[in-house]
PDB file of C-alpha atoms in Angstrom:
ATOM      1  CA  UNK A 440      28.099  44.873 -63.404  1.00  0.00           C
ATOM      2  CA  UNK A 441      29.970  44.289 -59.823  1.00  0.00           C
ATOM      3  CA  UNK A 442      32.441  41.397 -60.452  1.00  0.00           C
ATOM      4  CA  UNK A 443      31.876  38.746 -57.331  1.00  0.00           C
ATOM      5  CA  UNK A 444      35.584  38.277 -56.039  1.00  0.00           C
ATOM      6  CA  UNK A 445      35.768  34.359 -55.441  1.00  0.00           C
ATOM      7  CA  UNK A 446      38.736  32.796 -53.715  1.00  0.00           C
ATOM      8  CA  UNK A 447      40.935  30.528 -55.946  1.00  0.00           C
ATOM      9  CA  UNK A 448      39.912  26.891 -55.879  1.00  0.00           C
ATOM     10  CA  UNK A 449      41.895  25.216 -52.992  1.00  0.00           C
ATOM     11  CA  UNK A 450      43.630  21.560 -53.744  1.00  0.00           C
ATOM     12  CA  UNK A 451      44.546  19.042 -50.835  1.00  0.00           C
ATOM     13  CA  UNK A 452      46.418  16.086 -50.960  1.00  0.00           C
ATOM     14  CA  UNK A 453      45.552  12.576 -49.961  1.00  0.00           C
ATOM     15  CA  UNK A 454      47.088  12.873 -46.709  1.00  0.00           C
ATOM     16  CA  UNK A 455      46.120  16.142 -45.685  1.00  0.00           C
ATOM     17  CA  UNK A 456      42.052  14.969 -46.757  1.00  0.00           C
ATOM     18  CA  UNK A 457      42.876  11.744 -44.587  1.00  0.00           C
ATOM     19  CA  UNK A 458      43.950  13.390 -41.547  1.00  0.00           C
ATOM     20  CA  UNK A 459      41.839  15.917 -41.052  1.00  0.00           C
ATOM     21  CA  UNK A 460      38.368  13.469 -41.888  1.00  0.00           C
ATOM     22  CA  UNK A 461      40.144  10.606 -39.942  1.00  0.00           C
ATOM     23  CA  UNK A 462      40.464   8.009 -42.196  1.00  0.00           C
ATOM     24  CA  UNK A 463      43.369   6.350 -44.246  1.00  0.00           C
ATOM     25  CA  UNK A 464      44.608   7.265 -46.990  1.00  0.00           C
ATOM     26  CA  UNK A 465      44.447   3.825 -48.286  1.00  0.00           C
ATOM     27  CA  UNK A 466      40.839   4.107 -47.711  1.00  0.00           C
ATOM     28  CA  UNK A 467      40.287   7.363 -50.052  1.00  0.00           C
ATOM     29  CA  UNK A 468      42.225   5.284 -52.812  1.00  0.00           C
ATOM     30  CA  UNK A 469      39.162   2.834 -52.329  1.00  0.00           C
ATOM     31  CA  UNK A 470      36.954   5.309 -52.495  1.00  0.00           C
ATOM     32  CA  UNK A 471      38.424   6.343 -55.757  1.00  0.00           C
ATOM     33  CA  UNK A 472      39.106   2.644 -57.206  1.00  0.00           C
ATOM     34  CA  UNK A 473      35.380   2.105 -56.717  1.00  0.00           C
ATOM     35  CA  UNK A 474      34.482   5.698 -58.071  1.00  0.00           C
ATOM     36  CA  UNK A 475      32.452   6.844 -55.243  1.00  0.00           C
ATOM     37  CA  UNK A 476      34.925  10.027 -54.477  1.00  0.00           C
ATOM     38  CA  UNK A 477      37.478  10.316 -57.689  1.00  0.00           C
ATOM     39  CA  UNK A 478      39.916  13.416 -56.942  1.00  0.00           C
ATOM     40  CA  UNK A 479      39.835  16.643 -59.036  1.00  0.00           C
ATOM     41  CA  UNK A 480      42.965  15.426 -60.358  1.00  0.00           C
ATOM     42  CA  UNK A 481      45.938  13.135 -60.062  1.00  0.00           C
ATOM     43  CA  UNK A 482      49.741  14.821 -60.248  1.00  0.00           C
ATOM     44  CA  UNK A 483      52.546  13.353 -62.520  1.00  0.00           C
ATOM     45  CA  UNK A 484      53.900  11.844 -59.552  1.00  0.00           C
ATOM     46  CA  UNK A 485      50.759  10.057 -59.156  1.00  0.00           C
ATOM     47  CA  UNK A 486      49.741  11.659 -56.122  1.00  0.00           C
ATOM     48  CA  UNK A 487      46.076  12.732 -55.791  1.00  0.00           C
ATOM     49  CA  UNK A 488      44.363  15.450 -54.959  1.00  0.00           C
ATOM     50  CA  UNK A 489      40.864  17.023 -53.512  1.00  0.00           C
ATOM     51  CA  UNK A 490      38.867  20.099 -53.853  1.00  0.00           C
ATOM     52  CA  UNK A 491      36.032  21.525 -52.414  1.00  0.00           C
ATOM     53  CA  UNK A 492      33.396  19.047 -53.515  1.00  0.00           C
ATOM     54  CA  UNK A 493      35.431  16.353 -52.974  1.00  0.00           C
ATOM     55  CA  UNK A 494      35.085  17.251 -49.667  1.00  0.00           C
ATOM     56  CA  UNK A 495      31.378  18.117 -49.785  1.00  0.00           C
ATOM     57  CA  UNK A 496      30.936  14.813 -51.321  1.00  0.00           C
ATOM     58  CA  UNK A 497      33.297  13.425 -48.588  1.00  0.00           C
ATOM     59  CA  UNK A 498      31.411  14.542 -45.679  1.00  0.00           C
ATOM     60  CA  UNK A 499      28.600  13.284 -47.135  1.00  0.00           C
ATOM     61  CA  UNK A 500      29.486  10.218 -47.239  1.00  0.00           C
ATOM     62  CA  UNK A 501      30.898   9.610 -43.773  1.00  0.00           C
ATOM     63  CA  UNK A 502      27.371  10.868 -42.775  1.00  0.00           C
ATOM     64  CA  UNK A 503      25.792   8.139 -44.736  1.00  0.00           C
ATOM     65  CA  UNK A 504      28.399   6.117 -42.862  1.00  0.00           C
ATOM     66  CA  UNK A 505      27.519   6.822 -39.465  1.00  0.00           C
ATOM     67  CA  UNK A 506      23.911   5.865 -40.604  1.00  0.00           C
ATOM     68  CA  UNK A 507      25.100   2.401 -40.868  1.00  0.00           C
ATOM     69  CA  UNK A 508      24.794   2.553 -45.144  1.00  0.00           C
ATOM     70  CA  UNK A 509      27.013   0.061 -47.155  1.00  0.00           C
ATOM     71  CA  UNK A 510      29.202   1.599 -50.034  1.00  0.00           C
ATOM     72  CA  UNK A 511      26.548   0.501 -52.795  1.00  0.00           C
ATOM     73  CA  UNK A 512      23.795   2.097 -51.064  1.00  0.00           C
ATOM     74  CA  UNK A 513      26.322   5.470 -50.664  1.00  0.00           C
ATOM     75  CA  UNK A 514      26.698   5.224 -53.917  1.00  0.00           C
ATOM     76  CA  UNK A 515      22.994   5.208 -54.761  1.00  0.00           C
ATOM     77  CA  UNK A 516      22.506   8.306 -52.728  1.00  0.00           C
ATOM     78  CA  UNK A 517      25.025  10.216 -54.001  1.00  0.00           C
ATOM     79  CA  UNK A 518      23.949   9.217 -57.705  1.00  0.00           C
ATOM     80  CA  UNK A 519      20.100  11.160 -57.078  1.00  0.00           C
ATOM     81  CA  UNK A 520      22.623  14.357 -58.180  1.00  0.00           C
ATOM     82  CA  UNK A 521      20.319  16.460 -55.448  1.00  0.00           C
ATOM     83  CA  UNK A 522      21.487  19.409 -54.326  1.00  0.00           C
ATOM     84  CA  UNK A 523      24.579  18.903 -51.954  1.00  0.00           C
ATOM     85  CA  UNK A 524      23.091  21.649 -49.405  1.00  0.00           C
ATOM     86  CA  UNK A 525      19.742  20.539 -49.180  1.00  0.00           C
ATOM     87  CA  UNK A 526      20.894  16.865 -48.299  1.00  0.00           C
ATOM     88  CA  UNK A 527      23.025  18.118 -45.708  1.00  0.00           C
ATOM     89  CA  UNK A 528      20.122  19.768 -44.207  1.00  0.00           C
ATOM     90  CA  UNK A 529      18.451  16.421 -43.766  1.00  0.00           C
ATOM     91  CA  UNK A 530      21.636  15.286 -42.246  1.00  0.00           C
ATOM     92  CA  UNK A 531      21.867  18.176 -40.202  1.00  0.00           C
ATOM     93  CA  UNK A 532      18.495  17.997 -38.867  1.00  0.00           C
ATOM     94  CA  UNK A 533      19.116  14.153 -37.444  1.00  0.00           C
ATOM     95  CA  UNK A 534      22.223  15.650 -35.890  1.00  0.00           C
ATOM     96  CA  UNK A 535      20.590  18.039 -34.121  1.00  0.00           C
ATOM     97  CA  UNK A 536      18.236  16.093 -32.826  1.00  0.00           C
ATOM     98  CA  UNK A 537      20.557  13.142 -31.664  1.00  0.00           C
ATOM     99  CA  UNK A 538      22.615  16.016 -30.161  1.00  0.00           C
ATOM    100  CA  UNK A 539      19.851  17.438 -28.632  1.00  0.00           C
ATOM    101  CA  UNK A 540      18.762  13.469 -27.076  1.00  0.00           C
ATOM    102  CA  UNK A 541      22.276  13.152 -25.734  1.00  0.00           C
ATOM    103  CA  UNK A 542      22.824  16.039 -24.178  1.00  0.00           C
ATOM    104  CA  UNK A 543      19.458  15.789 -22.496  1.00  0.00           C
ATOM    105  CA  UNK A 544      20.818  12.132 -21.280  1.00  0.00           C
ATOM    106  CA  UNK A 545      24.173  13.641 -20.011  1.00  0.00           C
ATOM    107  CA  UNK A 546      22.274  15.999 -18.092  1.00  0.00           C
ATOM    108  CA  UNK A 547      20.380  12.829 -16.491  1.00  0.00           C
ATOM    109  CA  UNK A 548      23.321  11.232 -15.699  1.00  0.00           C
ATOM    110  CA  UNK A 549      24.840  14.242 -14.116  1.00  0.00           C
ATOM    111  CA  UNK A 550      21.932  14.720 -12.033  1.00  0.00           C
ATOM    112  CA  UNK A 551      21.663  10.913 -10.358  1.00  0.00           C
ATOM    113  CA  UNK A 552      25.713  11.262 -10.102  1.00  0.00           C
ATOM    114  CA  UNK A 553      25.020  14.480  -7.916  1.00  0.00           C
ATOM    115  CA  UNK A 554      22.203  13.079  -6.111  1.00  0.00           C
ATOM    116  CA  UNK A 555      24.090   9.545  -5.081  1.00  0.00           C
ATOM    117  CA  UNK A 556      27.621  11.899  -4.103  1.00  0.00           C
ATOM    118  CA  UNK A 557      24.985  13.954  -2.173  1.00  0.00           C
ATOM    119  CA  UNK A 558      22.736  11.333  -0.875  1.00  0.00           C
ATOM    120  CA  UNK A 559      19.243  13.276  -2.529  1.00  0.00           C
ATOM    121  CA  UNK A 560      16.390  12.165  -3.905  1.00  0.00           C
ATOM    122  CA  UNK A 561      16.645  10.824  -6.977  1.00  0.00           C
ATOM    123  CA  UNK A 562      13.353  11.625  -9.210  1.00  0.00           C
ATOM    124  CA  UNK A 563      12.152   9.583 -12.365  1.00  0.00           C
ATOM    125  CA  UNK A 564      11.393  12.398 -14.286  1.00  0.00           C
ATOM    126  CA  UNK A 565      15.155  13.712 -13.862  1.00  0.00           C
ATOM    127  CA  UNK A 566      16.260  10.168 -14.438  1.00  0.00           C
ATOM    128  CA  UNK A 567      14.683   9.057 -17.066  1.00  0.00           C
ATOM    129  CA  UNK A 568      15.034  12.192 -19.183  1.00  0.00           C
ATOM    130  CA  UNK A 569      16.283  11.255 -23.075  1.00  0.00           C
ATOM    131  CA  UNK A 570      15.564   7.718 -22.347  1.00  0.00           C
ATOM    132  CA  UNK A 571      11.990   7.878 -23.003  1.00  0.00           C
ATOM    133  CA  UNK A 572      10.758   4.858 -25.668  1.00  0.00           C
ATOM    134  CA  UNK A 573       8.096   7.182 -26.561  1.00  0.00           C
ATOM    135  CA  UNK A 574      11.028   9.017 -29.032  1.00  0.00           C
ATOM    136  CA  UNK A 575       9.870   6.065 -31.681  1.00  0.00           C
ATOM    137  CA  UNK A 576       5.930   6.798 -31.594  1.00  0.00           C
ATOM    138  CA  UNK A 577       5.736   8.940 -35.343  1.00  0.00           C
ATOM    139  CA  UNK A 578       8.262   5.653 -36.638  1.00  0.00           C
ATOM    140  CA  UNK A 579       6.288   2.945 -35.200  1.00  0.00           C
ATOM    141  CA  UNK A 580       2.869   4.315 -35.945  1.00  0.00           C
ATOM    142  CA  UNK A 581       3.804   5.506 -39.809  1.00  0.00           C
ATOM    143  CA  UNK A 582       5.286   1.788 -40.429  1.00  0.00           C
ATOM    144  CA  UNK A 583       3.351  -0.330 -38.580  1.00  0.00           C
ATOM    145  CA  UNK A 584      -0.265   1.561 -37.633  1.00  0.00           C
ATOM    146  CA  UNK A 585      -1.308   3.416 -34.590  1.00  0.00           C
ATOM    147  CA  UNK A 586      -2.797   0.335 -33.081  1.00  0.00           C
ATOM    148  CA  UNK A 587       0.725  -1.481 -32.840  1.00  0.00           C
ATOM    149  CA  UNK A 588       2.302   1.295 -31.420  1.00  0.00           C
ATOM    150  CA  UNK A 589      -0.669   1.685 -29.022  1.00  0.00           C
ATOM    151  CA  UNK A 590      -0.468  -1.933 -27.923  1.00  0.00           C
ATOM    152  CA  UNK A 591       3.087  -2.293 -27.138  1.00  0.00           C
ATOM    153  CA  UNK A 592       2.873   1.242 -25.576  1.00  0.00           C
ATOM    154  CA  UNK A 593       0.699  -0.170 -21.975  1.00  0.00           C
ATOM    155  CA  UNK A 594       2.528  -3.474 -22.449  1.00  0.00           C
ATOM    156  CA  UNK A 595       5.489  -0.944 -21.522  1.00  0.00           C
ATOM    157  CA  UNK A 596       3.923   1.387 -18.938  1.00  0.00           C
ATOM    158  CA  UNK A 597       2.371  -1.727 -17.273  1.00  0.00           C
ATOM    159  CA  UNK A 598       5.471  -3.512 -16.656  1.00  0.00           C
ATOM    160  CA  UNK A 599       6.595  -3.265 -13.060  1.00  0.00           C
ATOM    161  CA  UNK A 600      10.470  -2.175 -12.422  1.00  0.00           C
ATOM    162  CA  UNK A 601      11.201  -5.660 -12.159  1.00  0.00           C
ATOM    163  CA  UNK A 602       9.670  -6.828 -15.674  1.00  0.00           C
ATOM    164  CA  UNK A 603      11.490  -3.696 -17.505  1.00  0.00           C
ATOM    165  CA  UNK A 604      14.711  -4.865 -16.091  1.00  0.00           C
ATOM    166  CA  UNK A 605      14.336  -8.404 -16.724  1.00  0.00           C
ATOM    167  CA  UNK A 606      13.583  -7.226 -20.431  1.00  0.00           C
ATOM    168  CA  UNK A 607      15.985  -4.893 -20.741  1.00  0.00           C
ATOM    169  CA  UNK A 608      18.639  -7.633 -19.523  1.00  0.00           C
ATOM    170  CA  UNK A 609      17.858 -10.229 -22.049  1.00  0.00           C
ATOM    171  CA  UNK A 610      17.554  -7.421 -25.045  1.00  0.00           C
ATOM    172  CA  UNK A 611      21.012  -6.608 -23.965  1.00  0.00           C
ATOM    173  CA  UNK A 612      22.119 -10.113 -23.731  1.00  0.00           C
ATOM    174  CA  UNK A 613      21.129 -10.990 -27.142  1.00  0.00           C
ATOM    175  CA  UNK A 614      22.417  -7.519 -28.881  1.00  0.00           C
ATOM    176  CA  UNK A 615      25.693  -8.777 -27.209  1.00  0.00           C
ATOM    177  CA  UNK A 616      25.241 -12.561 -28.354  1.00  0.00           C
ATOM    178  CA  UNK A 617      25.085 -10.681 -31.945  1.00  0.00           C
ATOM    179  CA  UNK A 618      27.711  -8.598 -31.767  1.00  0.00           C
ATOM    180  CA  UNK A 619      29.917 -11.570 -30.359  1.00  0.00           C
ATOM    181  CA  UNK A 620      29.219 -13.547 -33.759  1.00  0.00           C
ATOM    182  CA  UNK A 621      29.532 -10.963 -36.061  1.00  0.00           C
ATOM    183  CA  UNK A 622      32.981 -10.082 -34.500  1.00  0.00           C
ATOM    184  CA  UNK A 623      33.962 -14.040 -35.157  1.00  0.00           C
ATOM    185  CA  UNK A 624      32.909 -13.575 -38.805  1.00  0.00           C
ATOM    186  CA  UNK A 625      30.457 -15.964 -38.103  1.00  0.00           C
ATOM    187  CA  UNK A 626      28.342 -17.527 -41.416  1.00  0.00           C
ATOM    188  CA  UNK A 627      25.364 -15.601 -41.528  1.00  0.00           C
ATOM    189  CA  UNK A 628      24.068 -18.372 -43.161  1.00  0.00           C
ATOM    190  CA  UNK A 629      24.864 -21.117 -41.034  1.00  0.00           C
ATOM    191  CA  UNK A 630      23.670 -22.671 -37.573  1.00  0.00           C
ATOM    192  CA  UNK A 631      24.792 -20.381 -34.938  1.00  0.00           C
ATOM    193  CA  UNK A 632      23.327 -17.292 -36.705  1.00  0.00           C
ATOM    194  CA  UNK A 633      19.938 -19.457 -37.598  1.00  0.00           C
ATOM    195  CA  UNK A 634      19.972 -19.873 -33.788  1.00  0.00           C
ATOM    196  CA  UNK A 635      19.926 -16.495 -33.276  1.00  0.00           C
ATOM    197  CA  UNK A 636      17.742 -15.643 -35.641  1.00  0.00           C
ATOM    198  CA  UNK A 637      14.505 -17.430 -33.999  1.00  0.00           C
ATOM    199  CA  UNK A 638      16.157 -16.380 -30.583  1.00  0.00           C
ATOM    200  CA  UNK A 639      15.639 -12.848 -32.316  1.00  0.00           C
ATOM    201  CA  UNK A 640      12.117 -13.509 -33.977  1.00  0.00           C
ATOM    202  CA  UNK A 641      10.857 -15.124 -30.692  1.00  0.00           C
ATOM    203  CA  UNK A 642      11.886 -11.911 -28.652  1.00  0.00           C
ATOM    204  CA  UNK A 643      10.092 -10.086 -31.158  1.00  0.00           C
ATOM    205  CA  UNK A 644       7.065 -11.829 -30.569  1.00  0.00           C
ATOM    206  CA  UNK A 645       6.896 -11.134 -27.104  1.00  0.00           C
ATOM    207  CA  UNK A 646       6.097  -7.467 -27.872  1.00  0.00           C
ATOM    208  CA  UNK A 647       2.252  -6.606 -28.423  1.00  0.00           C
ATOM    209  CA  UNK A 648       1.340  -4.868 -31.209  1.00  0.00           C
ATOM    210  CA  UNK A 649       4.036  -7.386 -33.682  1.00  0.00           C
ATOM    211  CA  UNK A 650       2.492  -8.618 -36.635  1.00  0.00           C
ATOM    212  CA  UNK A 651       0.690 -12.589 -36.269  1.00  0.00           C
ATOM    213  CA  UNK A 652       0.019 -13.238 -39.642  1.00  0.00           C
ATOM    214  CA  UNK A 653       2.948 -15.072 -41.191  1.00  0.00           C
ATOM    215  CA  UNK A 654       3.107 -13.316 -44.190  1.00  0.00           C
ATOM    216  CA  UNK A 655       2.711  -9.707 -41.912  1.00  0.00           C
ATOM    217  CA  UNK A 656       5.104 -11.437 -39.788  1.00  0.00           C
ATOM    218  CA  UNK A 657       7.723 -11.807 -42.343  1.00  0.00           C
ATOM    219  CA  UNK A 658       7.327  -8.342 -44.358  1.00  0.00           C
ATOM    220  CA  UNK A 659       7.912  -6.903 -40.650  1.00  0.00           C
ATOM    221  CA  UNK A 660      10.744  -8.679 -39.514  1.00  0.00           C
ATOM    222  CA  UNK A 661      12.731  -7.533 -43.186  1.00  0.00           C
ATOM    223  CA  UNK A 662      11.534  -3.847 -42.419  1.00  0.00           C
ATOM    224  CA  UNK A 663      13.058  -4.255 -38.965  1.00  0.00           C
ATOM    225  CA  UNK A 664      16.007  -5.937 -40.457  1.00  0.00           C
ATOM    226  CA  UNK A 665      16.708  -2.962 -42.640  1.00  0.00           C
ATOM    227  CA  UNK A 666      16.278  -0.508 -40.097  1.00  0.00           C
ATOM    228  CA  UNK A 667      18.646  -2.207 -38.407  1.00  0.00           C
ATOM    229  CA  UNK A 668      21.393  -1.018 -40.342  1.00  0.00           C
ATOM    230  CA  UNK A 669      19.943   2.160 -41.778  1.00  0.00           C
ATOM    231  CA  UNK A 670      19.431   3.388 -37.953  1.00  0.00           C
ATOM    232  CA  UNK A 671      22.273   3.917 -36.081  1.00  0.00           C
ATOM    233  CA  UNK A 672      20.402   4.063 -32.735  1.00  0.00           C
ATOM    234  CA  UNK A 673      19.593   0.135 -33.998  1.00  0.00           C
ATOM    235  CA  UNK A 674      23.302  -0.229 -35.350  1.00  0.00           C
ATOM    236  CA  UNK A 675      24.292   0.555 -31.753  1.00  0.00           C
ATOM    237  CA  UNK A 676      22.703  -2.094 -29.961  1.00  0.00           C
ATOM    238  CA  UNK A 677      24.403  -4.765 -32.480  1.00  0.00           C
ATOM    239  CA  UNK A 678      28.245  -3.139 -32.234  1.00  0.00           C
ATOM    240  CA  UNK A 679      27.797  -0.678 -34.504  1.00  0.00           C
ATOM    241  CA  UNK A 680      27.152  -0.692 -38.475  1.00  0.00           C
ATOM    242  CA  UNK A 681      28.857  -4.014 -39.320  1.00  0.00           C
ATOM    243  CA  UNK A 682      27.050  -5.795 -36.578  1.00  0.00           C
ATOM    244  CA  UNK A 683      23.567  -4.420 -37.798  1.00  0.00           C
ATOM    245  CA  UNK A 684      24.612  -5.833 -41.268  1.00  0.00           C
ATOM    246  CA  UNK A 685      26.129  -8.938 -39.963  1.00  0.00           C
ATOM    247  CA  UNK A 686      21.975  -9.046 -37.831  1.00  0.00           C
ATOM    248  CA  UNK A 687      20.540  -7.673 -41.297  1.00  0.00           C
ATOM    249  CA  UNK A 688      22.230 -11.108 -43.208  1.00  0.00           C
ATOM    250  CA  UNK A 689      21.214 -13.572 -40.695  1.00  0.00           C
ATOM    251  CA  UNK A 690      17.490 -12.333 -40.566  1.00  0.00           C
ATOM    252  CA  UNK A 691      17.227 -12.197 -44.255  1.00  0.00           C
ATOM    253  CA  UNK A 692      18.668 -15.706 -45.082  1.00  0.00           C
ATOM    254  CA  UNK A 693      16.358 -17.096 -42.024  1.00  0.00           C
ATOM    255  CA  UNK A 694      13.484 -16.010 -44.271  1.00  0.00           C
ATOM    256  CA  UNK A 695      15.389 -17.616 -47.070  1.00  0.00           C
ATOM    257  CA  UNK A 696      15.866 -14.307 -48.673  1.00  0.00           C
ATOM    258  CA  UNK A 697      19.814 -13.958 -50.243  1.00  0.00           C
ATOM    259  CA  UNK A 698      21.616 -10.851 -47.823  1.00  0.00           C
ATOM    260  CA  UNK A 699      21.924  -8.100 -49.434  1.00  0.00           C
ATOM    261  CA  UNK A 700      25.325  -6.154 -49.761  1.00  0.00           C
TER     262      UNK A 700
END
């Protein structure tokens, strides 16, 4: 029988692992303390050291980062035990696809950058390319129903350029009045996050389609509040994965629900 030749298992130190993934190396010693990534083995000297599922397992988890997840909820992903390479896969797909978005949005911007230095016609259909709403149909309709998705669809399409801007402003303005409190460590629980959060449930409202019903109403704003943080396209519009959870929080204990973790 043909012997496979295999190369000999690689170790890396704590610093080299925190360089090249871009983290601290006080941050890996977290990781460890809280057993989410132990290393393969810790030297007399105390130093420790990675191998190559540690760094499987790392990447992993910096994915699950990026995707706005908290520590606990890594951890609860990594404990399923299923296969490494197939998870990745998922994870490699969303890439893609975000990749994909983005560079179609570069190409956008390139074009109306052109077009100004040039003094062309700019086109809508060049413009608008990678910004289209529409990217959230399959999400909308599978959690909410085709008719939702329907409704606030020609609420959309019927706005004039002036009612899309003035939209777009204020759903800026409050993603930044967000953001602005959860950098100030601002009490989720307390008045100038309640403030927010009707601010947030009465833009919400606004949108055909949302749920009336109070208990509908409720069940929808905690979906939205957890996709908050799970989606990084949400996470973006709230500074990023602590401001979605910081959002998440507020929401929650507006309902009168404890924030989760």
């Amino acid at each position: 029988m043909r012997s496979v030749n295999r190369e000999p298992a690689r170790e890396f130190s704590v610093q080299d692992v925190a360089r090249q993934a871009g983290i601290t190396s006080r941050t890996l010693r977290h990781y460890d303390a809280i057993g989410l990534l132990p290393p393969v083995r810790t030297g007399a000297n105390g130093y420790r050291y990675y191998g190559r599922d540690s760094l499987v397992r790392l990447q992993r988890i910096l994915l699950l980062r990026e995707l706005g997840l908290g520590l606990p909820e890594i951890a609860g992903v990594l404990e399923r035990r299923e296969d490494p390479a197939e998870a990745l896969r998922s994870h490699l797909a969303w890439l893609e696809k975000e990749r994909d978005r983005l560079l179609r949005q570069a190409a956008s911007v390139r074009k109306t950058i052109t077009a100004l230095e040039k003094g062309e016609q700019i086109m809508p259909g060049e413009t608008f390319d990678g910004f289209d709403h529409s990217q959230y149909k399959e999400e909308v309709e599978s959690r909410w129903g085709k008719e939702a998705y329907a409704r606030s669809d020609e609420w959309w399409r019927n706005m004039d350029d002036g009612e899309r801007t003035a939209w777009q402003e204020k759903t800026e303005e409050l993603g930044r009045a967000w953001s602005d409190a959860a950098a100030q460590e601002t009490d989720p629980t307390g008045p100038v996050a309640r403030g927010l959060a009707e601010r947030h449930v009465a833009w919400l409202k606004e949108v055909p389609g949302a749920p009336t019903g109070e208990d509908q109403l409720e069940g929808y704003i905690r979906s939205l509040a957890e996709m908050y943080v799970a989606d990084p396209r949400f996470a973006a519009n709230y500074g990023g994965p602590d401001g979605a959870a910081f959002v998440r929080a507020s929401l929650l204990a507006y309902l009168g629900a404890a924030p989760q973790p």
